[in-house]
Coordinates of C-alpha atoms in Angstrom, one line a residue:
Chain A
M674 CA 0.2 0.1 -0.2
K675 CA 1.2 3.3 -1.2
K676 CA 2.6 5.9 1.9
V677 CA -0.4 8.6 1.1
E678 CA -2.9 5.7 1.2
F679 CA -2.2 4.7 4.8
F680 CA -2.0 8.5 5.6
K681 CA -5.5 8.4 4.9
L682 CA -6.8 5.7 6.5
I683 CA -5.1 6.2 9.8
Q684 CA -6.4 10.1 9.7
Q685 CA -10.4 9.1 8.7
G686 CA -10.4 6.9 12.2
I687 CA -14.0 4.8 11.9
P688 CA -14.5 4.9 8.7
S689 CA -17.9 6.6 7.9
K690 CA -18.8 3.7 5.1
L691 CA -18.6 0.1 6.8
P692 CA -16.0 -1.6 5.3
Q693 CA -17.0 -5.2 4.0
K694 CA -18.0 -8.1 6.2
K695 CA -14.3 -10.3 6.5
E696 CA -14.4 -14.1 6.6
Y697 CA -13.3 -15.4 9.4
S698 CA -9.5 -16.1 8.5
K699 CA -8.5 -19.4 9.2
A700 CA -5.2 -19.3 8.7
I701 CA -4.4 -17.2 11.7
N702 CA -4.4 -18.0 15.4
H703 CA -7.3 -16.9 17.0
A704 CA -8.1 -16.5 20.9
P705 CA -10.2 -19.0 22.6
S706 CA -13.6 -18.6 22.6
K707 CA -14.4 -17.1 26.4
Q708 CA -16.9 -18.5 28.5
Q709 CA -20.3 -17.8 28.1
N710 CA -22.6 -16.3 31.2
L711 CA -24.1 -13.6 30.7
S712 CA -27.6 -12.7 30.6
K713 CA -30.1 -11.6 28.5
E714 CA -29.6 -7.7 29.8
D715 CA -26.7 -7.8 29.9
K716 CA -26.0 -8.9 25.9
I717 CA -28.2 -5.9 25.2
L718 CA -25.9 -3.9 27.3
A719 CA -22.7 -5.2 25.6
V720 CA -24.9 -4.6 22.1
K721 CA -25.3 -1.7 22.5
N722 CA -21.8 -0.2 25.1
A723 CA -21.0 -1.6 21.0
L724 CA -22.8 0.3 18.8
R725 CA -21.6 3.9 20.7
Y726 CA -18.3 4.2 18.5
F727 CA -20.5 4.0 15.3
P728 CA -23.2 6.3 13.1
K729 CA -27.3 5.1 13.5
K730 CA -26.9 4.7 10.6
H731 CA -25.2 1.8 10.6
H732 CA -26.9 -0.2 14.1
K733 CA -29.3 -1.8 12.1
E734 CA -26.4 -3.9 10.6
L735 CA -24.2 -4.1 12.7
I736 CA -26.4 -5.1 15.9
K737 CA -26.7 -8.6 14.4
E738 CA -23.1 -8.9 13.6
F739 CA -22.3 -7.8 17.6
L740 CA -24.9 -10.0 19.3
E741 CA -23.1 -12.8 16.7
E742 CA -19.9 -12.6 17.8
L743 CA -20.8 -12.0 21.6
K744 CA -22.4 -15.4 21.4
K745 CA -19.9 -16.9 19.0
F746 CA -16.8 -15.2 21.0
G747 CA -18.0 -14.2 24.4
K748 CA -16.5 -10.4 23.4
I749 CA -17.5 -8.6 20.6
Y750 CA -14.3 -7.5 18.2
M751 CA -15.1 -5.7 15.8
Y752 CA -13.6 -7.9 12.8
R753 CA -15.5 -5.9 10.1
F754 CA -13.3 -3.1 11.3
K755 CA -10.0 -4.5 10.9
P756 CA -7.7 -2.4 8.2
I757 CA -6.5 -3.6 5.3
Y758 CA -3.3 -2.5 5.4
K759 CA -0.7 -4.6 7.4
I760 CA 0.3 -2.9 11.2
T761 CA 3.4 -3.5 11.4
S762 CA 6.6 -1.6 13.3
K763 CA 8.5 1.0 10.3
S764 CA 10.0 4.5 11.1
I765 CA 7.8 6.6 12.9
Y766 CA 8.3 9.1 9.4
D767 CA 6.1 6.6 7.6
F768 CA 2.8 7.2 10.1
P769 CA 0.7 10.6 9.9
H770 CA 1.9 12.9 12.8
K771 CA 2.2 16.0 14.4
S772 CA 4.2 15.0 17.3
T773 CA 6.6 13.0 17.3
Q774 CA 6.6 11.6 20.5
A775 CA 2.6 9.9 19.4
A776 CA 4.2 9.0 16.1
S777 CA 6.5 6.8 18.3
I778 CA 4.0 5.3 20.4
M779 CA 2.2 4.2 16.7
M780 CA 5.1 2.2 15.8
M781 CA 5.1 0.9 18.9
I782 CA 0.9 -0.5 19.0
S783 CA 1.8 -1.3 15.7
N784 CA 4.3 -4.1 17.0
N785 CA 2.2 -5.7 19.3
L786 CA -0.4 -5.8 17.0
D787 CA 2.3 -7.2 14.2
H788 CA 1.0 -10.3 13.2
S789 CA 5.0 -11.9 13.3
V790 CA 4.6 -10.5 16.9
A791 CA 1.2 -10.9 18.3
Q792 CA 0.0 -14.0 19.6
H793 CA -3.8 -13.7 18.6
P794 CA -3.6 -11.0 15.9
D795 CA -7.3 -11.1 15.0
E796 CA -8.6 -10.4 18.5
L797 CA -5.7 -7.9 19.0
I798 CA -4.1 -9.7 21.6
T799 CA 0.1 -9.6 21.8
Y800 CA 0.4 -12.7 24.3
G801 CA -0.4 -14.7 27.9
G802 CA -3.9 -15.2 26.2
N803 CA -5.9 -12.7 27.2
G804 CA -2.8 -9.8 26.4
S805 CA -4.9 -7.0 24.7
V806 CA -3.7 -4.1 23.0
F807 CA -7.7 -2.9 22.7
Q808 CA -10.5 -4.2 23.2
N809 CA -12.0 -3.9 20.0
W810 CA -10.9 -2.8 16.0
A811 CA -13.0 0.5 16.4
Q812 CA -10.7 1.1 19.7
Y813 CA -7.8 1.4 17.7
L814 CA -8.8 2.8 14.4
L815 CA -9.9 5.5 16.9
T816 CA -6.1 5.6 18.7
M817 CA -5.2 5.9 15.7
Q818 CA -6.2 8.8 14.8
Y819 CA -6.6 11.1 17.6
L820 CA -2.0 10.1 17.9
S821 CA -2.3 11.1 14.1
E822 CA -3.9 14.4 14.6
M823 CA -2.6 15.3 18.1
T824 CA -0.5 18.0 18.8
N825 CA 2.3 18.1 22.0
K826 CA 0.3 20.6 23.5
Q827 CA -3.1 17.4 24.6
S828 CA -2.9 14.6 26.3
L829 CA -5.2 10.7 24.6
V830 CA -6.3 9.6 27.8
L831 CA -7.2 5.8 27.4
Y832 CA -9.6 3.3 29.9
S833 CA -8.9 -0.1 29.4
G834 CA -8.2 0.5 25.2
H835 CA -11.5 2.7 25.1
P836 CA -9.8 6.4 23.8
L837 CA -11.8 8.7 26.2
G838 CA -10.2 11.2 23.9
L839 CA -7.4 14.2 23.7
F840 CA -7.6 16.5 26.5
P841 CA -5.2 20.0 27.0
S842 CA -2.1 19.8 28.6
H843 CA 1.7 20.3 28.2
K844 CA 4.5 19.4 26.1
N845 CA 6.1 18.0 28.6
A846 CA 3.2 16.0 29.6
P847 CA 3.1 12.3 28.7
R848 CA 1.3 12.1 25.7
V849 CA -0.6 8.8 26.3
I850 CA -2.1 7.9 30.0
I851 CA -3.4 4.5 30.0
T852 CA -5.1 2.4 32.6
N853 CA -6.0 -1.2 32.4
G854 CA -8.5 -3.3 33.8
M855 CA -8.4 -1.1 37.3
M856 CA -11.6 -2.2 39.1
I857 CA -13.3 -0.8 42.6
P858 CA -11.1 -3.5 44.5
N859 CA -14.2 -5.9 45.6
Y860 CA -15.2 -6.3 41.8
S861 CA -11.7 -7.9 41.0
T862 CA -12.5 -11.5 40.2
A863 CA -11.7 -13.9 36.9
S864 CA -15.4 -13.8 37.0
D865 CA -16.2 -10.2 37.3
L866 CA -13.4 -10.2 34.6
N867 CA -15.4 -12.2 32.6
R868 CA -18.2 -10.4 32.5
F869 CA -17.2 -6.9 32.1
N870 CA -14.6 -7.3 29.7
A871 CA -18.2 -8.7 27.4
L872 CA -19.5 -5.6 28.6
G873 CA -16.1 -3.6 26.8
V874 CA -16.1 -1.9 29.9
T875 CA -12.5 -3.4 30.9
Q876 CA -9.5 -5.5 29.6
Y877 CA -6.6 -7.8 30.5
G878 CA -3.8 -5.6 29.3
Q879 CA -1.1 -7.9 30.7
M880 CA 2.2 -6.3 32.0
T881 CA 3.6 -5.0 27.7
A882 CA 0.8 -5.6 25.7
G883 CA -1.7 -2.7 26.9
S884 CA 1.1 -0.6 27.7
F885 CA 2.6 -0.7 24.1
M886 CA 5.6 -2.4 25.4
Y887 CA 6.1 -6.1 24.0
I888 CA 9.2 -6.8 22.1
G889 CA 9.0 -10.5 21.2
P890 CA 10.4 -13.0 23.0
Q891 CA 13.7 -11.6 24.3
G892 CA 12.3 -9.8 27.3
I893 CA 11.3 -13.6 28.7
V894 CA 14.1 -15.0 26.9
H895 CA 16.6 -12.6 29.2
G896 CA 14.8 -12.8 32.4
T897 CA 15.5 -16.4 32.4
A898 CA 18.6 -16.6 31.7
I899 CA 18.6 -13.6 34.4
T900 CA 17.4 -16.4 36.8
I901 CA 18.6 -20.1 35.7
L902 CA 22.3 -18.2 35.6
N903 CA 22.0 -17.4 38.6
A904 CA 20.6 -20.3 40.3
A905 CA 23.0 -22.7 38.8
R906 CA 25.0 -19.9 40.8
M907 CA 23.7 -20.1 44.5
L908 CA 23.1 -24.4 43.9
K909 CA 26.9 -24.3 43.2
S910 CA 28.2 -24.8 46.8
N911 CA 26.5 -27.5 47.0
S912 CA 27.3 -29.7 44.4
N913 CA 29.1 -29.4 40.5
K914 CA 26.5 -31.5 39.1
I915 CA 24.4 -28.6 38.4
K916 CA 24.0 -28.6 34.9
L917 CA 20.1 -30.0 34.0
F918 CA 16.9 -27.7 33.6
V919 CA 13.7 -28.7 33.7
S920 CA 10.5 -27.2 33.1
S921 CA 7.4 -27.0 31.9
G922 CA 5.1 -24.1 30.1
L923 CA 2.7 -23.6 26.8
G924 CA 3.2 -20.7 24.7
G925 CA 5.4 -17.5 25.1
M926 CA 7.0 -19.4 27.7
S927 CA 7.8 -22.9 27.2
G928 CA 10.0 -21.5 23.6
A929 CA 12.0 -18.8 25.6
Q930 CA 13.1 -21.7 28.0
P931 CA 15.1 -23.9 26.2
K932 CA 16.6 -20.3 24.3
A933 CA 17.4 -19.1 27.8
A934 CA 19.1 -22.6 29.4
K935 CA 21.0 -22.6 26.0
I936 CA 22.7 -19.0 26.7
A937 CA 23.2 -19.9 30.3
G938 CA 25.2 -22.6 29.6
L939 CA 22.6 -25.7 30.8
I940 CA 21.2 -28.2 29.4
S941 CA 17.5 -28.3 29.2
V942 CA 14.3 -30.8 28.9
T943 CA 11.0 -28.5 28.3
A944 CA 7.7 -30.2 28.5
Chain B
M373 CA -14.4 -26.4 26.5
I374 CA -13.9 -23.4 27.8
K375 CA -16.7 -21.7 26.4
N376 CA -19.0 -25.0 26.9
Q377 CA -18.4 -26.5 30.3
P378 CA -15.5 -23.8 32.1
D379 CA -16.6 -26.0 35.1
E380 CA -15.3 -28.7 33.8
F381 CA -12.7 -27.7 32.3
K382 CA -11.1 -26.1 36.0
K383 CA -11.3 -29.7 36.7
F384 CA -9.7 -30.4 34.9
V385 CA -6.8 -28.4 35.0
K386 CA -7.4 -29.0 39.0
R387 CA -6.4 -32.5 38.3
A388 CA -3.4 -31.1 36.3
L389 CA -1.8 -29.4 39.1
K390 CA -2.4 -32.3 41.6
K391 CA -0.4 -34.3 39.1
H392 CA 2.3 -31.4 38.6
V393 CA 2.5 -31.2 42.0
K394 CA 3.5 -35.0 42.6
Y395 CA 6.2 -35.0 40.3
I396 CA 8.2 -31.9 41.7
N397 CA 7.6 -33.3 45.1
K398 CA 9.2 -36.7 43.2
H399 CA 11.8 -34.4 42.2
T400 CA 12.8 -32.7 44.8
D401 CA 13.3 -35.9 47.0
K402 CA 16.2 -36.5 45.3
G403 CA 17.6 -33.3 45.5
T404 CA 16.9 -30.9 42.9
Y405 CA 16.1 -27.5 43.9
F406 CA 12.9 -25.9 42.7
F407 CA 11.2 -22.7 42.0
D408 CA 8.1 -21.2 41.0
Y409 CA 8.5 -19.1 38.0
G410 CA 6.0 -17.0 37.8
N411 CA 3.1 -17.8 36.8
A412 CA 1.7 -17.8 40.2
F413 CA 2.1 -22.1 40.0
L414 CA 2.4 -21.9 43.8
L415 CA -1.1 -20.4 44.2
E416 CA -3.1 -21.7 42.0
A417 CA -1.7 -25.7 43.0
S418 CA -2.9 -24.8 46.8
R419 CA -6.4 -23.8 45.4
A420 CA -6.5 -27.0 44.3
H421 CA -5.4 -29.0 47.4
A422 CA -2.4 -29.9 45.8
D423 CA 0.9 -31.4 48.1
I424 CA 2.6 -27.7 47.9
L425 CA 1.7 -26.8 51.2
K426 CA 4.4 -27.4 55.0
D427 CA 2.0 -27.7 58.0
N428 CA 2.3 -23.8 58.7
G429 CA 0.7 -23.2 55.4
E430 CA 3.6 -21.6 53.2
F431 CA 4.5 -22.5 50.3
K432 CA 7.0 -25.6 50.4
Y433 CA 8.5 -24.0 47.3
P434 CA 9.9 -20.7 47.0
S435 CA 9.3 -18.4 44.0
Y436 CA 11.9 -16.8 41.6
V437 CA 12.0 -14.0 42.7
Q438 CA 12.0 -14.9 46.7
D439 CA 15.2 -17.1 46.4
I440 CA 16.9 -15.0 42.9
M441 CA 15.4 -12.4 41.0
G442 CA 14.7 -10.5 44.7
P443 CA 17.6 -10.3 46.2
M444 CA 20.0 -10.5 43.2
C445 CA 18.6 -8.1 41.4
F446 CA 15.5 -6.4 42.3
D447 CA 17.2 -4.7 45.7
Y448 CA 19.7 -2.8 44.1
G449 CA 18.1 -1.5 41.3
F450 CA 18.9 -3.8 38.5
G451 CA 15.5 -4.9 36.0
P452 CA 14.3 -5.4 32.6
F453 CA 15.7 -2.0 30.8
R454 CA 15.0 -2.2 27.7
W455 CA 14.9 0.4 24.5
I456 CA 13.5 0.0 20.4
C457 CA 15.0 2.2 17.3
M458 CA 12.7 4.8 15.4
S459 CA 14.1 4.4 12.9
N460 CA 13.5 0.3 12.4
K461 CA 17.5 -0.1 11.6
K462 CA 19.1 -3.0 12.6
E463 CA 22.5 -1.3 11.3
D464 CA 21.0 1.2 14.8
L465 CA 20.1 -1.7 16.7
E466 CA 23.9 -2.3 16.2
R467 CA 25.1 1.0 17.2
T468 CA 23.1 1.0 20.5
D469 CA 24.6 -2.3 21.6
K470 CA 27.7 -1.3 21.1
I471 CA 27.3 2.4 23.2
A472 CA 25.2 0.6 26.1
Q473 CA 28.1 -2.0 26.3
L474 CA 30.9 0.4 26.5
E475 CA 28.8 2.8 29.3
L476 CA 28.2 -0.4 31.3
K477 CA 32.0 -1.4 30.8
K478 CA 33.0 2.1 31.8
L479 CA 30.0 1.8 35.0
L480 CA 31.9 -2.0 36.0
V481 CA 35.6 0.0 36.8
D482 CA 34.0 1.6 39.9
A483 CA 30.8 -0.8 40.8
P484 CA 30.7 -2.5 44.2
S485 CA 31.9 -6.0 44.1
E486 CA 28.2 -7.2 45.4
I487 CA 27.2 -6.0 41.7
K488 CA 29.6 -6.8 39.7
Q489 CA 28.6 -10.3 38.8
Q490 CA 24.8 -8.9 37.8
M491 CA 26.8 -6.3 35.1
Q492 CA 29.7 -9.0 34.1
D493 CA 26.3 -11.0 33.4
N494 CA 24.6 -7.9 31.0
I495 CA 27.8 -7.0 29.5
D496 CA 28.2 -10.6 28.1
W497 CA 24.0 -10.7 27.3
I498 CA 24.8 -7.9 25.0
K499 CA 27.6 -8.8 23.3
A500 CA 26.2 -11.8 22.5
A501 CA 23.1 -10.5 21.7
K502 CA 23.2 -9.6 17.7
N503 CA 24.8 -13.8 17.3
N504 CA 21.6 -14.4 19.1
N505 CA 19.0 -13.4 16.5
L506 CA 16.7 -12.2 19.5
V507 CA 15.2 -10.0 17.0
V508 CA 10.9 -10.3 16.1
G509 CA 9.6 -7.2 15.1
S510 CA 10.6 -4.7 16.4
Q511 CA 14.5 -3.5 16.3
A512 CA 15.2 -3.7 19.8
R513 CA 16.8 -5.0 22.9
I514 CA 16.8 -5.4 26.3
L515 CA 18.8 -5.7 29.3
Y516 CA 19.4 -5.4 33.0
A517 CA 20.6 -2.7 34.4
N518 CA 20.3 -0.7 37.8
S519 CA 19.7 3.3 38.0
D520 CA 23.0 4.5 37.3
G521 CA 23.3 2.0 34.4
R522 CA 20.1 2.7 32.8
I523 CA 20.3 6.6 34.2
N524 CA 24.3 6.6 31.4
I525 CA 22.9 4.8 28.6
A526 CA 20.0 6.0 28.1
Q527 CA 21.7 9.5 27.8
A528 CA 24.3 8.6 26.2
F529 CA 22.0 7.3 23.1
N530 CA 20.3 10.6 23.6
N531 CA 23.7 12.0 22.9
A532 CA 24.1 10.0 19.6
I533 CA 20.6 10.6 18.4
K534 CA 21.8 15.0 19.4
K535 CA 25.2 13.8 16.9
G536 CA 23.0 12.1 13.6
V537 CA 25.2 8.4 14.5
I538 CA 21.8 7.1 15.4
G539 CA 18.0 7.4 14.8
P540 CA 15.4 8.3 18.1
I541 CA 15.2 5.7 20.6
V542 CA 12.2 5.5 22.5
I543 CA 13.1 3.9 26.0
G544 CA 11.2 1.9 28.7
R545 CA 10.9 -1.8 30.9
D546 CA 9.1 -4.3 31.3
H547 CA 6.1 -4.0 34.0
H548 CA 7.9 -6.6 36.1
D549 CA 10.4 -4.5 37.8
V550 CA 12.4 -2.8 41.0
S551 CA 9.4 -0.4 41.3
G552 CA 6.6 -1.2 38.9
T553 CA 4.9 -4.4 40.1
D554 CA 3.0 -4.9 43.4
S555 CA 2.7 -8.5 43.4
P556 CA 2.9 -10.9 46.6
F557 CA 3.4 -13.7 44.9
R558 CA 5.7 -13.0 42.1
E559 CA 7.8 -9.0 42.2
T560 CA 7.1 -8.3 45.4
S561 CA 7.2 -11.8 47.0
N562 CA 10.5 -11.0 48.9
I563 CA 8.8 -8.8 51.2
Y564 CA 8.4 -10.1 54.3
D565 CA 6.5 -7.0 56.3
G566 CA 3.3 -7.8 55.3
S567 CA 3.1 -5.2 52.8
Q568 CA 3.4 -6.9 49.6
Y569 CA -0.5 -7.3 49.7
T570 CA -0.6 -3.8 49.0
S571 CA 0.1 -1.1 45.9
D572 CA 1.1 1.9 46.8
M573 CA 4.3 1.2 45.6
S574 CA 3.2 0.4 42.5
I575 CA 0.7 4.0 41.9
Q576 CA 3.5 6.1 43.6
N577 CA 5.4 4.9 40.3
V578 CA 3.6 5.5 37.6
I579 CA 2.2 9.2 39.2
G580 CA 5.9 9.7 39.6
D581 CA 6.7 8.6 36.1
S582 CA 3.9 10.9 34.7
F583 CA 5.3 14.2 35.9
R584 CA 8.7 13.6 35.4
G585 CA 8.9 13.3 32.0
A586 CA 7.5 10.3 30.7
T587 CA 5.8 10.0 26.8
W588 CA 3.5 7.4 28.2
V589 CA 2.1 6.0 31.4
S590 CA 0.8 2.8 32.3
I591 CA -1.1 1.0 34.7
H592 CA -2.3 -2.0 34.7
N593 CA -4.5 -4.7 37.2
G594 CA -3.7 -8.6 35.7
G595 CA -0.7 -9.4 34.8
G596 CA 1.1 -12.9 35.1
V597 CA -0.4 -14.4 38.3
G598 CA -3.9 -13.3 36.6
W599 CA -6.9 -10.6 37.8
G600 CA -6.8 -9.0 40.8
E601 CA -3.4 -10.8 41.9
V602 CA -1.2 -7.7 41.0
I603 CA -1.0 -4.2 39.7
N604 CA 1.6 -3.3 37.5
G605 CA 2.2 0.2 35.3
G606 CA 4.7 1.0 33.0
F607 CA 6.7 3.8 31.1
G608 CA 8.1 4.9 27.6
L609 CA 10.3 7.8 26.7
L610 CA 11.1 9.0 23.5
L611 CA 14.5 10.4 23.4
D612 CA 15.0 12.5 20.6
G613 CA 18.4 14.5 21.6
S614 CA 16.7 17.5 22.8
K615 CA 17.9 18.7 26.1
Q616 CA 14.8 18.1 27.7
A617 CA 14.6 14.3 26.6
E618 CA 18.2 14.7 28.6
D619 CA 16.2 16.1 31.6
N620 CA 13.4 13.7 31.9
L621 CA 15.3 10.9 31.6
K622 CA 17.3 11.6 34.3
S623 CA 14.5 12.7 37.0
M624 CA 12.4 10.2 35.6
L625 CA 14.7 7.2 35.7
H626 CA 16.4 8.2 39.4
W627 CA 12.9 7.8 40.6
D628 CA 11.5 4.3 38.5
V629 CA 14.3 2.8 40.6
N630 CA 15.0 4.2 43.5
N631 CA 11.4 3.9 44.3
G632 CA 11.3 0.6 44.9
I633 CA 14.5 0.3 46.6
A634 CA 13.5 2.7 49.4
R635 CA 10.6 0.3 49.8
R636 CA 12.3 -2.8 49.1
S637 CA 14.8 -1.2 52.0
W638 CA 11.9 0.0 54.5
A639 CA 10.8 -3.9 54.4
R640 CA 14.3 -4.5 55.6
N641 CA 15.6 -6.3 53.1
K642 CA 19.1 -5.5 53.2
E643 CA 20.4 -5.5 50.3
A644 CA 18.0 -2.6 49.4
I645 CA 19.1 -0.3 52.2
Q646 CA 22.8 -1.4 51.5
A647 CA 22.0 0.1 48.1
I648 CA 19.4 3.3 48.8
K649 CA 22.2 4.7 50.7
T650 CA 24.6 4.1 48.1
A651 CA 21.9 6.1 46.0
M652 CA 21.4 8.6 48.9
K653 CA 25.3 9.4 48.6
K654 CA 25.4 10.2 44.8
E655 CA 22.1 12.5 45.1
K656 CA 22.2 15.1 48.0
F657 CA 18.0 16.0 47.1
L658 CA 17.6 12.1 48.0
K659 CA 16.8 11.1 51.2
V660 CA 14.8 8.5 52.6
T661 CA 13.5 6.8 55.7
I662 CA 15.4 4.2 56.6
P663 CA 14.7 0.7 59.1
N664 CA 15.9 0.2 62.7
L665 CA 15.7 -3.4 63.1
V666 CA 15.5 -4.7 66.5
D667 CA 17.1 -7.5 67.5
E668 CA 15.2 -10.5 66.9
K669 CA 16.3 -12.2 70.8
L670 CA 14.1 -8.7 72.2
I671 CA 11.2 -9.6 69.9
K672 CA 10.3 -13.0 69.4
N673 CA 9.7 -13.5 73.7
L674 CA 7.0 -10.8 73.0

């Protein structure tokens, strides 16, 4: 895609004309469906909440689609609005912007959603099975639009993926302030998360997914190498025979462990 | 099954956890050293009623932060500093690798003996990083550094940007760090004054970063250990070669590391008490409340 076309798509935010409905891609890794325990009222509320991002004229068509997504996946991702361009990290000067700081954040968001980086890119999940960058594609589109037009006298506020808006601030203020999954303490159980996430009012940001700071498996490889290096060192006084590292894990963790053990000079078995 | 029979699924998970613990116990009986590596394994195994608790109700095994990462890294301020090249160029990453290596080597000369090993490990890491082919996606690098290391590396980057040697750089870190995360079963599991169930540190941290020049800040409920089990935060800071960026990186990184050391010191962690005293000697405007340690004999028979 040409740069000028890409700029136009970023700057338009949520398109005024509905993009074509997309086939559910079987070529990429999808997040597992979430637990289904929403009441009828909650289902209505979830769809109503999702429609807030779109003009009235599209509601009729979107209601059906969003309800279907909710029933099928336990969450409304708004698949239809996933952009047609390739989301990937590139030079900050290849993003439309008025603020270089804002452009650096666009770059980091794009890396977190890159198909070669993200675990479930269509569900905007970077790692950990549930580490969300945004809750749905409307939030992505709106955030990128805000970032492209903001100046160094504004700050963008994100509530669990939802771009609340641009607020006047000053040049040495943060350009973006992010909160993810913050709850009134008594409403922070796993089933609360399931429900409030389905309603579209909170998300699980893991650590570097919702904060746009993921750098691929390198982070966990390094941390693990340092950990087992020091573990081996700590145990050395008892025995000189510490050579085997046995572990298990899923996803990014399991891949990182043998690599880290090799760097730390150990033999490893990972189940 | 997660979708349609969630309760049944949970039962399977619990059964698997019990089995897993049974095998771990067999291994440790024969002398294996076991540690929890951050996914709340001990906590979930105890919830599944696995044989993971001692008679006094404590876990049979330590978390990696209790035995290793806490006392050896976090309490001295070592944590997962990272940077990303905004030019997206491989050459820039190679140049920054060399700059970082040089800065760490300079610091190693006068470093206190207790942190020399950590610094050397990370110099070795950065030397081998390119050949280990770790980059997936953006041109990024991670290493563990303390407050001085992070500040000196970032400052050297900012100077190189000013000179036009490299393009702009974003610095940041994982939330899993000295000050960024309150998590009783992971990052703050080596806090033993009862405050491991509070989240003042991580909240103070993000507030403090926000007015010291971070380009973006974030605070989250939930991380590797699950929702409601952790509060964690982080930042990103764009270095563009400007004087403002230099002021920001010095002020923000200093707080972003020393906040956690001060808290760990107040919790009586001896490595942190030592580290914060050293930090106070270097910065006259830093004045931290130091704990008085009571004689154990005096308090034991209370």
